[in-house]
Short mmCIF file of C-alpha atoms in Angstrom, two decimals:
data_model
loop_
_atom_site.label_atom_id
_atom_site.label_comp_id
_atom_site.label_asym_id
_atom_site.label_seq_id
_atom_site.Cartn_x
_atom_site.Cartn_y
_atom_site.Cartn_z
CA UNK A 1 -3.37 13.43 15.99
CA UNK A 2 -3.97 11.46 12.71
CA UNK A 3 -7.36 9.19 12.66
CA UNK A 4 -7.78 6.00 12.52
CA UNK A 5 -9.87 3.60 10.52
CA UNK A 6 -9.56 -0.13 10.10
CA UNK A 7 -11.46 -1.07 7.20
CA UNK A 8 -13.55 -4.51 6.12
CA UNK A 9 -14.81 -5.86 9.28
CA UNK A 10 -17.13 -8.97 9.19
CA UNK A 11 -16.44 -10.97 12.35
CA UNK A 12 -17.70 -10.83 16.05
CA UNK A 13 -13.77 -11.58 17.25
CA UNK A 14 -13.21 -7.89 14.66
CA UNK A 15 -15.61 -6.17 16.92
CA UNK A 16 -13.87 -7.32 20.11
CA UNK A 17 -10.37 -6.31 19.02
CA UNK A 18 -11.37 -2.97 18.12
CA UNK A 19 -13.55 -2.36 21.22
CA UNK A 20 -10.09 -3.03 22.97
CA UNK A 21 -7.81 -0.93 20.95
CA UNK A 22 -9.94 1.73 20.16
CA UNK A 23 -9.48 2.96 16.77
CA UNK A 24 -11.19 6.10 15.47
CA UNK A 25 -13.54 4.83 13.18
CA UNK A 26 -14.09 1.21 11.51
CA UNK A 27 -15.77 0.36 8.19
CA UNK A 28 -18.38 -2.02 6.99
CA UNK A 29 -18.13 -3.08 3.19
CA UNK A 30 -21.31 -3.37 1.86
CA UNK A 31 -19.72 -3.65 -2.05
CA UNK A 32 -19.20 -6.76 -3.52
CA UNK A 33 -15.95 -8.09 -1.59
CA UNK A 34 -14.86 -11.06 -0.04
CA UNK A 35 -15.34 -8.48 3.32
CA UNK A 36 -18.84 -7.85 2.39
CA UNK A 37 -21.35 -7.47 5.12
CA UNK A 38 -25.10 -7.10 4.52
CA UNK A 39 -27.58 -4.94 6.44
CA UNK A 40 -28.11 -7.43 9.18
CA UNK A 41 -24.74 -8.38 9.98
CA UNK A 42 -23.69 -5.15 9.92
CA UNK A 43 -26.73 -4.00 12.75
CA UNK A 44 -25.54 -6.72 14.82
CA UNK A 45 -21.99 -6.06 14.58
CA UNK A 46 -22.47 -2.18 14.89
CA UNK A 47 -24.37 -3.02 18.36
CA UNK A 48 -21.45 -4.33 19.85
CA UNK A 49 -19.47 -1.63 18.83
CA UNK A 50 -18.12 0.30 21.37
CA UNK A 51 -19.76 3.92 21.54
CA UNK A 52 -16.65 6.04 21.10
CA UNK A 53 -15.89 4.47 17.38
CA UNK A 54 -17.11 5.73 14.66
CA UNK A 55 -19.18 3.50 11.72
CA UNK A 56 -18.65 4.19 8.20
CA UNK A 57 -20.35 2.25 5.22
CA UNK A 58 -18.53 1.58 1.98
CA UNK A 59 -20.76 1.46 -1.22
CA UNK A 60 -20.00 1.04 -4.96
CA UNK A 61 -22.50 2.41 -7.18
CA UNK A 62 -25.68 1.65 -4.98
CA UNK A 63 -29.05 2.49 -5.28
CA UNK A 64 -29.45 5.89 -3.27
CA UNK A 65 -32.67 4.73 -1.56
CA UNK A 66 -30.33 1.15 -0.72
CA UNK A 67 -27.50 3.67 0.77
CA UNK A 68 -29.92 5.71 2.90
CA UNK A 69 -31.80 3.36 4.21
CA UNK A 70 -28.25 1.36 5.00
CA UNK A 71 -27.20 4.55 6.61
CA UNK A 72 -30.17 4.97 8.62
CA UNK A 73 -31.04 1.24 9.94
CA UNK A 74 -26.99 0.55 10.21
CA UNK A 75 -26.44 3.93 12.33
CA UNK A 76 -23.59 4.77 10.02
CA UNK A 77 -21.74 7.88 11.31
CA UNK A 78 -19.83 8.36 7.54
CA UNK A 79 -20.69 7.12 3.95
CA UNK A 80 -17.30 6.33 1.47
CA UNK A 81 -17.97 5.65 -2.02
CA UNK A 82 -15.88 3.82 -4.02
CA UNK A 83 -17.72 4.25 -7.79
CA UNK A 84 -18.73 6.57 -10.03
CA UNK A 85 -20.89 8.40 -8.12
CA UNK A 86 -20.57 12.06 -9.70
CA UNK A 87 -21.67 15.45 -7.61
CA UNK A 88 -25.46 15.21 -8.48
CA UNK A 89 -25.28 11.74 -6.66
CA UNK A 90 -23.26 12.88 -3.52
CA UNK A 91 -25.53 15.73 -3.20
CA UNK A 92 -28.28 12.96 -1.88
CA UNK A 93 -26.78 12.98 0.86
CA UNK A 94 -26.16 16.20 2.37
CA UNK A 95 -27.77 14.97 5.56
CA UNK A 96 -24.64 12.90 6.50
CA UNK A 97 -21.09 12.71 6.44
CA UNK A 98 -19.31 11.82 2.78
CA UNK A 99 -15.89 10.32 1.56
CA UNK A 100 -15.30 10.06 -1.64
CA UNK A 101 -12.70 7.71 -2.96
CA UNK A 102 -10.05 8.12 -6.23
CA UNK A 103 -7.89 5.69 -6.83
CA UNK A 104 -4.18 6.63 -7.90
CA UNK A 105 -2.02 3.61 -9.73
CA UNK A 106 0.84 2.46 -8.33
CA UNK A 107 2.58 2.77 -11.51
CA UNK A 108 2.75 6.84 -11.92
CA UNK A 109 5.71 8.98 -11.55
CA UNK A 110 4.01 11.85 -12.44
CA UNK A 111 0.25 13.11 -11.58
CA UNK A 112 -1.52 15.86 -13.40
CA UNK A 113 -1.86 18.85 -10.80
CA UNK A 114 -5.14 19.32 -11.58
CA UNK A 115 -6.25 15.79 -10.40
CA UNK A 116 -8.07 17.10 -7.54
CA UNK A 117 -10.19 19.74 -9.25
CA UNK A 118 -13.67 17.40 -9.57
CA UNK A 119 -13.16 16.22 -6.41
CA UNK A 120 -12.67 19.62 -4.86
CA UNK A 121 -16.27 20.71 -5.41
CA UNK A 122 -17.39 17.44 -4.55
CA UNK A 123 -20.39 17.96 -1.52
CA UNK A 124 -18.12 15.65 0.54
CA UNK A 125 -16.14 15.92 3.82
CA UNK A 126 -13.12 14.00 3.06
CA UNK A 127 -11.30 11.99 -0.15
CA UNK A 128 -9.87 8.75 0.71
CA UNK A 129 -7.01 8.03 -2.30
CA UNK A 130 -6.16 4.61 -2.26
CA UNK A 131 -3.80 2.95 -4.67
CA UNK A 132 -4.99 0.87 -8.02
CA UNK A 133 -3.42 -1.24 -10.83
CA UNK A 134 -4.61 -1.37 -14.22
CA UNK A 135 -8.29 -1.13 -13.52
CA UNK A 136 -8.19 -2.73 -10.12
CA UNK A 137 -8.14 -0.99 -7.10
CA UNK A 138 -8.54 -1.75 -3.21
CA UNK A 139 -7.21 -4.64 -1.37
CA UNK A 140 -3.89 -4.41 -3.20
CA UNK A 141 -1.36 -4.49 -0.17
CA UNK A 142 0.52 -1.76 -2.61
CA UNK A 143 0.69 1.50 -2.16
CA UNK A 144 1.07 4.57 -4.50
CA UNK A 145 3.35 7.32 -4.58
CA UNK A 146 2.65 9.17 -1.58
CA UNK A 147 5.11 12.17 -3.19
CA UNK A 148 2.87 12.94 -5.79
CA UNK A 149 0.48 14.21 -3.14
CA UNK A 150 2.61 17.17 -2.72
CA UNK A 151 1.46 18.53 -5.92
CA UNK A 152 -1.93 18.13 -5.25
CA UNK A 153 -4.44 21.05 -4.21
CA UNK A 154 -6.27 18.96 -1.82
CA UNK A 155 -9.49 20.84 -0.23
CA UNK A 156 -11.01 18.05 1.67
CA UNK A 157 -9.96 16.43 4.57
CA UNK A 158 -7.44 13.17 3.34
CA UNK A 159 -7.76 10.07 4.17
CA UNK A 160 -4.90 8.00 2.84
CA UNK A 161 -5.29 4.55 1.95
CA UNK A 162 -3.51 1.53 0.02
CA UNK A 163 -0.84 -0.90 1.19
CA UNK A 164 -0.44 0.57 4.75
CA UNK A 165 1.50 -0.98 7.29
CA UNK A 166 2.51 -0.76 10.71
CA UNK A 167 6.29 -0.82 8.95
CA UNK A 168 5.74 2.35 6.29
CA UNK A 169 2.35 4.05 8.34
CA UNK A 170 5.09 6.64 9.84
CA UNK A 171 6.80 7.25 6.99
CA UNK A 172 3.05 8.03 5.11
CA UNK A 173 2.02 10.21 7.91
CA UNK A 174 5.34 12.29 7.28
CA UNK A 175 5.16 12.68 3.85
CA UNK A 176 1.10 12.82 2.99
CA UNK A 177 -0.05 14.76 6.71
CA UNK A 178 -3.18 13.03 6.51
CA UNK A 179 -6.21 13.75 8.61
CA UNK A 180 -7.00 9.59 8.59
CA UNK A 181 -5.09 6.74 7.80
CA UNK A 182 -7.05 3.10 6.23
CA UNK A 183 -6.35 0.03 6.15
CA UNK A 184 -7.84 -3.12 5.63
CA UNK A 185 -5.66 -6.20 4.37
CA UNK A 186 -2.22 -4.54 6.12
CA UNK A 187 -3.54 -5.78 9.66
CA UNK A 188 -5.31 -9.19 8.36
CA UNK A 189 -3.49 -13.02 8.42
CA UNK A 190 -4.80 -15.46 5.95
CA UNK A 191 -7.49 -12.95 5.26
CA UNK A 192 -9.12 -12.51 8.54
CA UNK A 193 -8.20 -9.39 11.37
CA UNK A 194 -5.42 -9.85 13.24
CA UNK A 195 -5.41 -8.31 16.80
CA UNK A 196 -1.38 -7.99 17.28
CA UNK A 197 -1.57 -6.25 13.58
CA UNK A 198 -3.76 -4.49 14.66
CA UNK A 199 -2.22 -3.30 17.96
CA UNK A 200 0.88 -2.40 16.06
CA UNK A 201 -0.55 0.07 13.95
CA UNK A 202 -2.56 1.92 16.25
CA UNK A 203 0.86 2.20 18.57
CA UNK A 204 2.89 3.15 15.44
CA UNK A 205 0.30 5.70 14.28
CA UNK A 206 -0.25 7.21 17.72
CA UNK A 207 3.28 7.40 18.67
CA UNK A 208 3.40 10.27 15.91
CA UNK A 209 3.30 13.70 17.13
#
C-alpha cells in the first residue's frame, strides 16, 4: 500500500487530526517557510504524536551539526533535504534515514533520461520530486508531469510530491507507483490543516489496491 505523509505541520489541532487519521509519516519544516517550526515546537508537537507515525524533518542547506542535533533532540525517524546538499553532505548522515528532494518544473514536456543519475548514487533511502516554476519550488498547489517519470531510472524509493489532491492522488498513484505520496498545501484552508481534507486523502489513497 502507498505511504503516506502530510507535510508542514505547526499546530496542536495538526497533531490531533493526524493522531486520528493515522497517516504514515508527518513532516516538520524546519526551512524558512511560513510552516516553519523550530526545535522546541517541534519536541512538543512530536510528543503528542501518536507512536505509530513516523517524524521526518525538512532542512534547506543547514548546518550539519544544526541537522543532527535537530534529528537527535526532535526524535526524527527521516531527514528530507530540500537544497543543495551534494553526496559528501548526505554521507553525514549515514546513521539515519535520508530523502533527498529534486524539483521538476511544471513547464517540461520532455525530461532528459539521465535526470536521475546524481541522485542514484546519492547515500539516501528515498527521492521526493516535487514540482517547481522558474526557480521556485514547493508549496505550488501545481503539479508536474507525472508521465515523464516513466522515463526515469529511478533507484530509490519515490516519494511523489507537488499539487496533490484528494481529486488527482489516484490518478498519480496509477501513473508514478510511488512508494509515498506528500502533501502539504492540497489538505490546508486559508493556510492552516484541514481535518475533512485531510480525511479525504487518506480514504482516496488507501482505497487503492
Amino acid at each position: 500500500m502507498v505511504k503516506i505523509k502530510i507535510c508542514g505541520l505547526k499546530r496542536h489541532e495538526d497533531i490531533q487530526y493526524v493522531n486520528e487519521l493515522l497517516p504514515d509519516y508527518i513532516g516538520f519544516v524546519f526551512a524558512k517557510s511560513k510552516r516553519q517550526v523550530d526545535l522546541a515546537k517541534a519536541k512538543i508537537l512530536g510528543s503528542q504524536l501518536d507512536k505509530g507515525i513516523k517524524k521526518v524533518g525538512v532542512f534547506v542547506n543547514e548546518d550539519v551539526k544544526q541537522v543532527k542535533k535537530i534529528a537527535k533532540e526532535a526524535y526524527l525517524d527521516v531527514l528530507q533535504f530540500h537544497g543543495d546538499e551534494d553526496e559528501s553532505y548526505l554521507a553525514q548522515f549515514n546513521d539515519f534515514t535520508i530523502w533527498k528532494c529534486k524539483s521538476i518544473d511544471i513547464s517540461l514536456k520532455n525530461i532528459d533520461e539521465h535526470v536521475m543519475d546524481e541522485i542514484n548514487i546519492y547515500p539516501i533511502e528515498g527521492i521526493v520530486l516535487d514540482s517547481s516554476r522558474k526557480g521556485a519550488s514547493g508549496g505550488l498547489g501545481q503539479s508536474f508531469n507525472w508521465n515523464l517519470l516513466q522515463r526515469l531510472n529511478i533507484e530509490k524509493k519515490l516519494i511523489l510530491a507537488g499539487g496533490l489532491s484528494s481529486e488527482n492522488v489516484c490518478e498519480a498513484i496509477e501513473i508514478a507507483n510511488p512508494y509515498a505520496v506528500d502533501i502539504s498545501s492540497g489538505v490546508e484552508t486559508d493556510g492552516v490543516k484541514d481535518f475533512n481534507k485531510i480525511k479525504k486523502f487518506i480514504e482516496k489513497v488507501r482505497e487503492q489496491k
